[in-house]
Amino acid sequence: MPSDSRLILVLNSGSSSLKFAVHDTGTPIPLLSGLAERLTGEGPTITFKDDSGKQAHPLPEASHAAALDAVLAELTRRGWIDSLTAVGHRVVHGGERFTHSVLITPSVITDIEAVSPLAPLHNPAAVLGMRVALQRLPSIPHVVVVDTAFHQTMKPEAFLYAIPMEFYRKHGVRRYGFHGTSHRYVAGETVKLLHLDPNDHGLVVCHLGNGASATAVQDGCCVDTSMGMTPLEGLVMGTRSGDIDAAAVLHIMRITGRGPDEMNTLLNKESGLLAVSELSNDCRELEAAAEDGHAGAQLALEVFAHRLARHIGGLAMALRRLDAVVFTGGIGENSARVRAMTLARLRPLGLQMDAAANACMTRGAAGIISVQGTTPIVAVVPTNEEWMIACDTDQLARQAAGALVEAD
Ligand code: ADP
């Protein structure tokens, strides 16, 4: 490790897990990454992954603090700890308070806690991770990178639900959008790949993983997105329903006697590809099953593609001009079949897929899959949320260091 290396630790705290990545600021591939799991139960473990492979170890205690201690011990063992310059924390929900990444101060933590009612599972876990990390690493800057921040440029016409305004004014009920760090990164990479004008372009970015959302990006800013107040709205996902008539939800509650928590589980964990296929939430498994003639798997993929195409068409109307549709995330980057099924439904927008280019996309590579010379262009661009978090963190840490020097 060169002595002038600047290492950034990226943390993503879940309620019972801690994902981490260590980036050298010069390169998008992490030097080390991993996951600590079962942090509230029996048998907590941590897995480290680097270019030599994966290694799992038991943790002495089931807690976020034990997990972070194991990460720091590993950095010490590798002789990297003195090069650690900043920590970036991923936060899912920033309400209207966060429009971009910021250095963590006590008031930032209070603001994240204040929007916890909108993300009751995610935000308290993120705050717990921050508190532990601030305690263990008090002398380096910590930064929050918020998933909703990129979408804060949406206008009221895009973010309001047409329900009485008091719910927005008093309780923050509105559309926020998620996966913002991925959408921002992929939009920026697409502008470079396609040599678009950074100040004059229109994209629809489709982030298709276990969770899925699509965003209309104009001139680098989000103008509309498919997810709403929570990550449930919009596209069909692995186990989430996406859009559903609210009256259908009320009807199911009445006829089955289910309460709000049970409906939350049904719509977030028991729906989506899993529910329609009656087989799996995993796109790769569904493709294999559809290939073998499983009707449910084929139907689930059709429903997924239909909903996605409908959203892409709708989102394009929020733009001044549609230059490109971009696929990213585990499904978007790897499933030629889902891309083809979606694009076949988008011919009215003039999209023309190059079947050979679509089939030949290599894993992890960016490329164009539309017929050469046609517009809008269709591209595949791998996402890298951790790298985007590391870049924001490094930039803010450098600014903070510069401000300190100036103050001296
Ligand atoms: P997460 O949202 O949890 O980060 P990912 O972005 O890794 O998830 O995406 C996971 C999804 O990508 C799963 O449905 C998985 O089946 C799908 N996927 C990964 N590789 C392939 C592939 N080669 N073909 C089709 N689907 C794939």
Short mmCIF file of C-alpha atoms and ligand atoms in Angstrom, two decimals:
data_model
loop_
_atom_site.label_atom_id
_atom_site.label_comp_id
_atom_site.label_asym_id
_atom_site.label_seq_id
_atom_site.Cartn_x
_atom_site.Cartn_y
_atom_site.Cartn_z
CA MET A 1 0.00 0.00 0.00
CA PRO A 2 1.63 3.32 -1.05
CA SER A 3 2.09 5.73 1.88
CA ASP A 4 -0.09 8.43 0.23
CA SER A 5 -3.08 6.06 -0.23
CA ARG A 6 -6.43 7.39 0.94
CA LEU A 7 -8.71 4.55 1.98
CA ILE A 8 -12.44 5.06 2.40
CA LEU A 9 -14.56 2.67 4.44
CA VAL A 10 -18.12 2.38 3.11
CA LEU A 11 -20.72 1.07 5.56
CA ASN A 12 -24.28 -0.07 4.91
CA SER A 13 -25.95 -1.02 8.20
CA GLY A 14 -29.08 -3.17 8.16
CA SER A 15 -31.08 -4.16 11.22
CA SER A 16 -29.15 -7.44 11.58
CA SER A 17 -26.31 -6.99 9.09
CA LEU A 18 -23.41 -4.73 8.20
CA LYS A 19 -22.15 -4.56 4.63
CA PHE A 20 -18.79 -2.91 4.11
CA ALA A 21 -16.29 -2.05 1.39
CA VAL A 22 -12.83 -0.51 1.52
CA HIS A 23 -11.93 1.63 -1.48
CA ASP A 24 -8.69 3.23 -2.46
CA THR A 25 -9.82 6.58 -3.83
CA GLY A 26 -8.16 5.93 -7.17
CA THR A 27 -10.08 2.82 -8.19
CA PRO A 28 -13.72 1.68 -8.43
CA ILE A 29 -12.92 -1.94 -7.50
CA PRO A 30 -12.87 -2.36 -3.70
CA LEU A 31 -9.67 -3.62 -2.09
CA LEU A 32 -11.77 -5.48 0.47
CA SER A 33 -15.50 -5.96 0.96
CA GLY A 34 -17.81 -8.18 2.93
CA LEU A 35 -20.84 -8.76 5.06
CA ALA A 36 -21.43 -9.35 8.75
CA GLU A 37 -24.69 -11.24 9.33
CA ARG A 38 -26.99 -12.43 12.14
CA LEU A 39 -26.01 -9.43 14.28
CA THR A 40 -29.11 -9.81 16.44
CA GLY A 41 -29.23 -13.61 16.72
CA GLU A 42 -27.37 -16.88 17.04
CA GLY A 43 -24.08 -17.56 15.26
CA PRO A 44 -23.01 -14.10 14.00
CA THR A 45 -20.42 -14.29 11.21
CA ILE A 46 -18.36 -11.97 9.08
CA THR A 47 -17.18 -12.66 5.55
CA PHE A 48 -14.23 -10.86 3.96
CA LYS A 49 -13.83 -10.82 0.20
CA ASP A 50 -10.79 -9.66 -1.76
CA ASP A 51 -9.15 -10.61 -5.04
CA SER A 52 -7.84 -13.82 -3.47
CA GLY A 53 -11.35 -15.05 -2.54
CA LYS A 54 -13.80 -15.17 0.39
CA GLN A 55 -13.18 -16.03 4.03
CA ALA A 56 -15.84 -16.39 6.74
CA HIS A 57 -15.15 -16.04 10.48
CA PRO A 58 -17.40 -16.28 13.54
CA LEU A 59 -17.87 -13.04 15.51
CA PRO A 60 -17.32 -13.07 19.30
CA GLU A 61 -20.62 -11.26 19.87
CA ALA A 62 -23.84 -10.52 17.95
CA SER A 63 -23.62 -6.74 17.55
CA HIS A 64 -22.78 -4.03 15.02
CA ALA A 65 -19.91 -2.98 17.29
CA ALA A 66 -18.37 -6.47 17.16
CA ALA A 67 -18.74 -6.48 13.37
CA LEU A 68 -17.04 -3.10 12.98
CA ASP A 69 -14.28 -4.12 15.39
CA ALA A 70 -13.63 -7.18 13.21
CA VAL A 71 -13.39 -4.95 10.10
CA LEU A 72 -10.96 -2.57 11.85
CA ALA A 73 -8.89 -5.50 13.16
CA GLU A 74 -8.65 -6.80 9.59
CA LEU A 75 -7.50 -3.37 8.35
CA THR A 76 -4.90 -3.29 11.13
CA ARG A 77 -3.71 -6.82 10.26
CA ARG A 78 -3.24 -5.72 6.63
CA GLY A 79 -1.34 -2.59 7.71
CA TRP A 80 -4.03 -0.33 6.16
CA ILE A 81 -5.53 1.28 9.24
CA ASP A 82 -3.33 4.40 9.14
CA SER A 83 -4.40 5.06 5.54
CA LEU A 84 -8.09 5.13 6.49
CA THR A 85 -9.14 8.73 5.83
CA ALA A 86 -12.95 8.78 6.01
CA VAL A 87 -16.08 6.70 6.44
CA GLY A 88 -19.12 6.86 4.15
CA HIS A 89 -22.48 5.68 5.50
CA ARG A 90 -25.38 4.67 3.28
CA VAL A 91 -28.75 5.89 4.50
CA VAL A 92 -31.98 4.83 2.79
CA HIS A 93 -34.36 7.68 3.66
CA GLY A 94 -33.48 11.33 4.05
CA GLY A 95 -36.98 12.79 3.69
CA GLU A 96 -36.83 16.35 2.33
CA ARG A 97 -33.86 17.26 4.53
CA PHE A 98 -31.09 15.70 2.38
CA THR A 99 -30.56 16.86 -1.19
CA HIS A 100 -26.95 15.70 -1.39
CA SER A 101 -24.30 13.92 0.67
CA VAL A 102 -23.14 15.71 3.86
CA LEU A 103 -20.59 15.43 6.64
CA ILE A 104 -22.07 13.88 9.75
CA THR A 105 -22.73 16.20 12.67
CA PRO A 106 -25.02 15.59 15.67
CA SER A 107 -27.82 17.50 13.93
CA VAL A 108 -27.49 15.29 10.84
CA ILE A 109 -28.08 12.23 13.00
CA THR A 110 -31.11 13.92 14.59
CA ASP A 111 -32.49 14.66 11.11
CA ILE A 112 -32.06 11.04 10.02
CA GLU A 113 -33.82 9.88 13.17
CA ALA A 114 -36.61 12.37 12.52
CA VAL A 115 -37.48 10.66 9.22
CA SER A 116 -37.36 7.17 10.75
CA PRO A 117 -41.19 6.88 10.69
CA LEU A 118 -40.88 6.84 6.87
CA ALA A 119 -38.24 4.04 6.94
CA PRO A 120 -38.77 2.27 10.28
CA LEU A 121 -36.56 -0.72 9.45
CA HIS A 122 -33.72 1.05 7.67
CA ASN A 123 -33.02 4.40 9.32
CA PRO A 124 -32.64 3.24 12.96
CA ALA A 125 -30.18 0.58 11.75
CA ALA A 126 -28.18 3.19 9.83
CA VAL A 127 -28.06 5.47 12.88
CA LEU A 128 -26.88 2.57 15.03
CA GLY A 129 -24.08 1.87 12.53
CA MET A 130 -23.11 5.58 12.50
CA ARG A 131 -22.97 5.83 16.29
CA VAL A 132 -20.75 2.76 16.55
CA ALA A 133 -18.44 3.96 13.78
CA LEU A 134 -18.20 7.51 15.19
CA GLN A 135 -17.26 6.05 18.56
CA ARG A 136 -14.60 3.74 17.09
CA LEU A 137 -13.22 6.24 14.55
CA PRO A 138 -13.75 9.69 16.12
CA SER A 139 -10.81 11.47 14.46
CA ILE A 140 -11.72 11.04 10.77
CA PRO A 141 -14.63 12.58 8.84
CA HIS A 142 -17.87 10.60 8.44
CA VAL A 143 -20.26 11.29 5.58
CA VAL A 144 -23.86 10.24 4.89
CA VAL A 145 -24.91 9.38 1.37
CA VAL A 146 -28.68 9.21 1.16
CA ASP A 147 -30.66 7.10 -1.32
CA THR A 148 -33.50 9.59 -1.63
CA ALA A 149 -31.26 12.67 -2.12
CA PHE A 150 -30.91 12.43 -5.91
CA HIS A 151 -34.69 12.51 -6.31
CA GLN A 152 -35.15 15.75 -4.39
CA THR A 153 -35.05 17.69 -7.68
CA MET A 154 -38.50 16.29 -8.59
CA LYS A 155 -41.16 18.99 -8.85
CA PRO A 156 -44.41 18.81 -6.83
CA GLU A 157 -46.28 17.65 -9.93
CA ALA A 158 -44.10 14.51 -9.89
CA PHE A 159 -43.79 13.92 -6.15
CA LEU A 160 -47.28 14.69 -4.81
CA TYR A 161 -49.97 12.07 -4.30
CA ALA A 162 -53.42 13.42 -5.09
CA ILE A 163 -54.73 13.02 -1.55
CA PRO A 164 -55.59 15.77 0.99
CA MET A 165 -52.56 18.06 1.31
CA GLU A 166 -52.51 17.82 5.11
CA PHE A 167 -50.94 14.36 4.82
CA TYR A 168 -48.03 15.85 2.90
CA ARG A 169 -47.76 18.98 5.02
CA LYS A 170 -48.07 17.34 8.44
CA HIS A 171 -46.74 13.84 7.84
CA GLY A 172 -44.46 14.00 4.79
CA VAL A 173 -46.63 11.64 2.76
CA ARG A 174 -45.27 12.13 -0.78
CA ARG A 175 -43.11 10.30 -3.32
CA TYR A 176 -39.39 10.31 -2.45
CA GLY A 177 -37.82 7.67 -4.72
CA PHE A 178 -34.92 5.35 -3.86
CA HIS A 179 -31.78 3.78 -5.40
CA GLY A 180 -30.72 7.41 -5.97
CA THR A 181 -27.02 6.70 -5.54
CA SER A 182 -27.19 4.05 -8.26
CA HIS A 183 -29.30 6.19 -10.61
CA ARG A 184 -26.93 9.13 -10.18
CA TYR A 185 -23.83 7.01 -10.79
CA VAL A 186 -25.27 5.19 -13.82
CA ALA A 187 -26.61 8.41 -15.35
CA GLY A 188 -23.15 10.00 -15.04
CA GLU A 189 -21.42 6.96 -16.56
CA THR A 190 -23.97 6.87 -19.41
CA VAL A 191 -23.33 10.52 -20.28
CA LYS A 192 -19.62 9.66 -20.58
CA LEU A 193 -20.19 6.40 -22.49
CA LEU A 194 -22.51 7.98 -25.05
CA HIS A 195 -20.64 11.32 -25.22
CA LEU A 196 -23.81 13.21 -24.29
CA ASP A 197 -23.83 16.87 -23.29
CA PRO A 198 -23.82 16.91 -19.44
CA ASN A 199 -26.12 19.95 -19.55
CA ASP A 200 -28.51 18.74 -22.24
CA HIS A 201 -29.61 15.12 -22.13
CA GLY A 202 -32.58 12.92 -21.26
CA LEU A 203 -32.28 9.36 -19.91
CA VAL A 204 -34.47 6.70 -18.36
CA VAL A 205 -32.29 4.64 -16.02
CA CYS A 206 -33.67 1.23 -14.98
CA HIS A 207 -32.09 -0.21 -11.82
CA LEU A 208 -33.31 -3.81 -11.78
CA GLY A 209 -32.11 -5.89 -8.83
CA ASN A 210 -34.10 -7.59 -6.05
CA GLY A 211 -35.57 -4.12 -5.60
CA ALA A 212 -36.21 -2.28 -8.87
CA SER A 213 -36.89 1.28 -9.91
CA ALA A 214 -36.66 3.47 -12.99
CA THR A 215 -35.80 7.16 -13.05
CA ALA A 216 -36.10 9.92 -15.64
CA VAL A 217 -32.89 11.98 -15.59
CA GLN A 218 -32.70 15.30 -17.39
CA ASP A 219 -29.41 17.20 -17.56
CA GLY A 220 -28.08 15.18 -14.60
CA CYS A 221 -31.13 15.76 -12.39
CA CYS A 222 -33.99 13.44 -11.48
CA VAL A 223 -37.32 14.66 -12.84
CA ASP A 224 -39.42 11.59 -12.00
CA THR A 225 -38.99 8.10 -10.60
CA SER A 226 -41.06 4.95 -10.13
CA MET A 227 -40.70 4.41 -6.37
CA GLY A 228 -42.79 6.42 -3.94
CA MET A 229 -42.98 7.22 -0.24
CA THR A 230 -41.44 3.78 0.32
CA PRO A 231 -39.59 1.39 -2.00
CA LEU A 232 -42.85 -0.52 -2.61
CA GLU A 233 -44.32 1.60 -5.42
CA GLY A 234 -43.61 1.18 -9.10
CA LEU A 235 -42.05 -1.79 -10.84
CA VAL A 236 -42.70 -5.45 -10.07
CA MET A 237 -39.79 -6.66 -7.89
CA GLY A 238 -38.49 -9.96 -6.50
CA THR A 239 -40.97 -10.05 -3.60
CA ARG A 240 -42.61 -6.59 -3.80
CA SER A 241 -45.84 -5.97 -5.68
CA GLY A 242 -44.94 -2.54 -7.04
CA ASP A 243 -48.00 -0.49 -8.13
CA ILE A 244 -51.32 -1.79 -6.85
CA ASP A 245 -54.72 -0.12 -6.57
CA ALA A 246 -54.98 1.07 -2.94
CA ALA A 247 -58.63 -0.05 -3.03
CA ALA A 248 -57.47 -3.61 -3.76
CA VAL A 249 -55.33 -3.48 -0.62
CA LEU A 250 -58.32 -2.28 1.42
CA HIS A 251 -60.50 -5.01 -0.12
CA ILE A 252 -57.98 -7.73 0.82
CA MET A 253 -57.84 -6.35 4.36
CA ARG A 254 -61.64 -6.50 4.62
CA ILE A 255 -62.09 -9.99 3.19
CA THR A 256 -59.18 -11.62 5.05
CA GLY A 257 -59.12 -9.60 8.27
CA ARG A 258 -55.42 -8.82 7.77
CA GLY A 259 -54.06 -5.75 9.56
CA PRO A 260 -51.52 -3.17 8.30
CA ASP A 261 -48.45 -5.14 9.42
CA GLU A 262 -49.64 -8.31 7.73
CA MET A 263 -50.41 -6.36 4.55
CA ASN A 264 -46.96 -4.82 4.72
CA THR A 265 -45.45 -8.31 4.80
CA LEU A 266 -47.73 -9.55 2.03
CA LEU A 267 -46.92 -6.65 -0.32
CA ASN A 268 -43.18 -6.43 0.45
CA LYS A 269 -42.18 -10.03 1.06
CA GLU A 270 -44.78 -12.35 -0.50
CA SER A 271 -45.59 -10.60 -3.78
CA GLY A 272 -43.79 -9.68 -7.00
CA LEU A 273 -42.05 -12.30 -9.14
CA LEU A 274 -42.34 -14.81 -6.28
CA ALA A 275 -46.12 -14.48 -6.09
CA VAL A 276 -46.89 -14.54 -9.81
CA SER A 277 -44.48 -17.39 -10.61
CA GLU A 278 -45.45 -19.35 -7.48
CA LEU A 279 -41.86 -20.53 -7.71
CA SER A 280 -39.08 -18.01 -6.95
CA ASN A 281 -38.18 -14.35 -6.52
CA ASP A 282 -34.90 -14.90 -8.35
CA CYS A 283 -34.83 -13.83 -12.01
CA ARG A 284 -32.10 -16.27 -12.97
CA GLU A 285 -34.09 -19.21 -11.57
CA LEU A 286 -37.23 -18.02 -13.31
CA GLU A 287 -35.43 -17.78 -16.64
CA ALA A 288 -34.19 -21.35 -16.29
CA ALA A 289 -37.68 -22.55 -15.29
CA ALA A 290 -39.32 -20.62 -18.17
CA GLU A 291 -36.84 -22.27 -20.52
CA ASP A 292 -38.09 -25.64 -19.21
CA GLY A 293 -41.71 -24.65 -19.92
CA HIS A 294 -42.79 -23.48 -16.42
CA ALA A 295 -45.86 -21.36 -17.22
CA GLY A 296 -45.79 -19.42 -13.92
CA ALA A 297 -42.15 -18.40 -14.42
CA GLN A 298 -42.88 -17.20 -17.96
CA LEU A 299 -45.94 -15.26 -16.78
CA ALA A 300 -43.98 -13.59 -13.96
CA LEU A 301 -41.31 -12.42 -16.42
CA GLU A 302 -44.02 -11.10 -18.79
CA VAL A 303 -45.69 -9.15 -15.97
CA PHE A 304 -42.27 -7.77 -14.93
CA ALA A 305 -41.41 -6.67 -18.50
CA HIS A 306 -44.88 -5.23 -19.18
CA ARG A 307 -44.82 -3.09 -16.02
CA LEU A 308 -41.28 -1.98 -16.71
CA ALA A 309 -42.05 -0.95 -20.30
CA ARG A 310 -45.10 0.96 -19.12
CA HIS A 311 -43.02 2.88 -16.60
CA ILE A 312 -40.23 3.60 -19.09
CA GLY A 313 -42.83 5.01 -21.51
CA GLY A 314 -44.39 7.15 -18.77
CA LEU A 315 -41.07 8.39 -17.42
CA ALA A 316 -39.92 9.37 -20.91
CA MET A 317 -42.81 11.86 -20.98
CA ALA A 318 -41.24 13.73 -18.05
CA LEU A 319 -38.19 14.48 -20.24
CA ARG A 320 -37.58 17.14 -22.86
CA ARG A 321 -36.15 14.45 -25.14
CA LEU A 322 -35.31 10.76 -24.70
CA ASP A 323 -31.67 10.14 -25.65
CA ALA A 324 -31.24 6.73 -24.05
CA VAL A 325 -32.76 3.96 -21.96
CA VAL A 326 -30.19 2.38 -19.64
CA PHE A 327 -30.27 -0.98 -17.85
CA THR A 328 -28.38 -1.67 -14.63
CA GLY A 329 -28.53 -3.86 -11.46
CA GLY A 330 -28.32 -7.67 -11.29
CA ILE A 331 -31.21 -8.21 -13.75
CA GLY A 332 -30.57 -5.16 -15.92
CA GLU A 333 -26.88 -5.99 -16.37
CA ASN A 334 -27.23 -9.75 -16.80
CA SER A 335 -30.60 -10.72 -18.19
CA ALA A 336 -30.60 -10.44 -21.98
CA ARG A 337 -34.04 -12.07 -21.91
CA VAL A 338 -35.68 -9.45 -19.66
CA ARG A 339 -34.07 -6.63 -21.66
CA ALA A 340 -35.36 -8.14 -24.91
CA MET A 341 -38.86 -8.71 -23.52
CA THR A 342 -38.98 -5.10 -22.30
CA LEU A 343 -37.60 -3.52 -25.45
CA ALA A 344 -40.03 -5.49 -27.64
CA ARG A 345 -42.79 -3.56 -25.87
CA LEU A 346 -41.14 -0.17 -26.43
CA ARG A 347 -41.22 -0.03 -30.23
CA PRO A 348 -43.73 2.86 -30.20
CA LEU A 349 -40.91 4.97 -28.67
CA GLY A 350 -38.65 4.07 -31.61
CA LEU A 351 -36.33 1.82 -29.61
CA GLN A 352 -34.64 -0.79 -31.81
CA MET A 353 -32.69 -3.53 -30.10
CA ASP A 354 -29.68 -5.15 -31.75
CA ALA A 355 -30.40 -8.80 -30.82
CA ALA A 356 -26.78 -9.92 -31.25
CA ALA A 357 -25.39 -7.04 -29.19
CA ASN A 358 -27.96 -7.70 -26.47
CA ALA A 359 -27.12 -11.39 -26.31
CA CYS A 360 -23.35 -10.80 -26.30
CA MET A 361 -23.08 -8.23 -23.49
CA THR A 362 -20.25 -9.38 -21.26
CA ARG A 363 -20.82 -9.44 -17.51
CA GLY A 364 -19.58 -6.30 -15.81
CA ALA A 365 -19.08 -4.37 -19.06
CA ALA A 366 -20.87 -1.27 -20.34
CA GLY A 367 -22.13 -1.18 -23.91
CA ILE A 368 -24.79 -0.24 -26.43
CA ILE A 369 -27.47 -2.80 -27.38
CA SER A 370 -29.57 -0.75 -29.82
CA VAL A 371 -29.16 -0.87 -33.58
CA GLN A 372 -26.24 1.36 -34.53
CA GLY A 373 -27.31 4.83 -35.63
CA THR A 374 -30.84 4.59 -34.16
CA THR A 375 -32.19 6.73 -31.36
CA PRO A 376 -33.08 6.54 -28.57
CA ILE A 377 -29.98 4.52 -27.74
CA VAL A 378 -30.28 1.53 -25.41
CA ALA A 379 -27.29 0.85 -23.15
CA VAL A 380 -26.23 -1.46 -20.34
CA VAL A 381 -24.13 0.27 -17.66
CA PRO A 382 -23.01 -1.60 -14.50
CA THR A 383 -23.81 0.17 -11.26
CA ASN A 384 -21.37 0.68 -8.39
CA GLU A 385 -23.13 2.28 -5.42
CA GLU A 386 -20.24 1.69 -3.00
CA TRP A 387 -17.83 3.49 -5.32
CA MET A 388 -20.21 6.44 -5.65
CA ILE A 389 -20.44 6.59 -1.82
CA ALA A 390 -16.63 6.41 -1.57
CA CYS A 391 -16.26 9.26 -4.11
CA ASP A 392 -18.75 11.52 -2.30
CA THR A 393 -17.08 10.72 1.02
CA ASP A 394 -13.61 11.47 -0.29
CA GLN A 395 -14.74 14.74 -1.84
CA LEU A 396 -16.41 15.98 1.36
CA ALA A 397 -13.47 14.80 3.51
CA ARG A 398 -11.05 16.77 1.30
CA GLN A 399 -13.28 19.86 1.45
CA ALA A 400 -13.43 19.58 5.25
CA ALA A 401 -9.64 19.26 5.44
CA GLY A 402 -9.28 22.30 3.12
CA ALA A 403 -11.68 24.34 5.28
CA LEU A 404 -9.66 23.47 8.38
CA VAL A 405 -6.41 24.56 6.72
CA GLU A 406 -8.07 27.85 5.68
CA ALA A 407 -9.37 28.39 9.22
CA ASP A 408 -5.84 27.92 10.56
P1 ADP B 1 -29.78 -6.42 -4.95
O1 ADP B 1 -30.94 -5.55 -5.31
O2 ADP B 1 -30.05 -7.29 -3.77
O3 ADP B 1 -28.44 -5.70 -4.93
P2 ADP B 1 -28.83 -7.53 -7.46
O4 ADP B 1 -28.65 -6.21 -8.12
O5 ADP B 1 -27.63 -8.36 -7.21
O6 ADP B 1 -29.70 -7.47 -6.15
O7 ADP B 1 -29.82 -8.37 -8.41
C1 ADP B 1 -30.30 -9.62 -8.06
C2 ADP B 1 -31.17 -10.15 -9.21
O8 ADP B 1 -30.35 -10.24 -10.39
C3 ADP B 1 -31.73 -11.54 -8.94
O9 ADP B 1 -33.08 -11.62 -9.35
C4 ADP B 1 -30.86 -12.41 -9.82
O10 ADP B 1 -31.51 -13.59 -10.23
C5 ADP B 1 -30.63 -11.49 -11.00
N1 ADP B 1 -29.50 -11.95 -11.81
C6 ADP B 1 -28.20 -12.00 -11.48
N2 ADP B 1 -27.47 -12.58 -12.48
C7 ADP B 1 -28.36 -12.92 -13.45
C8 ADP B 1 -28.25 -13.54 -14.73
N3 ADP B 1 -27.08 -13.95 -15.22
N4 ADP B 1 -29.38 -13.70 -15.46
C9 ADP B 1 -30.58 -13.28 -14.99
N5 ADP B 1 -30.75 -12.70 -13.79
C10 ADP B 1 -29.65 -12.50 -13.02
#
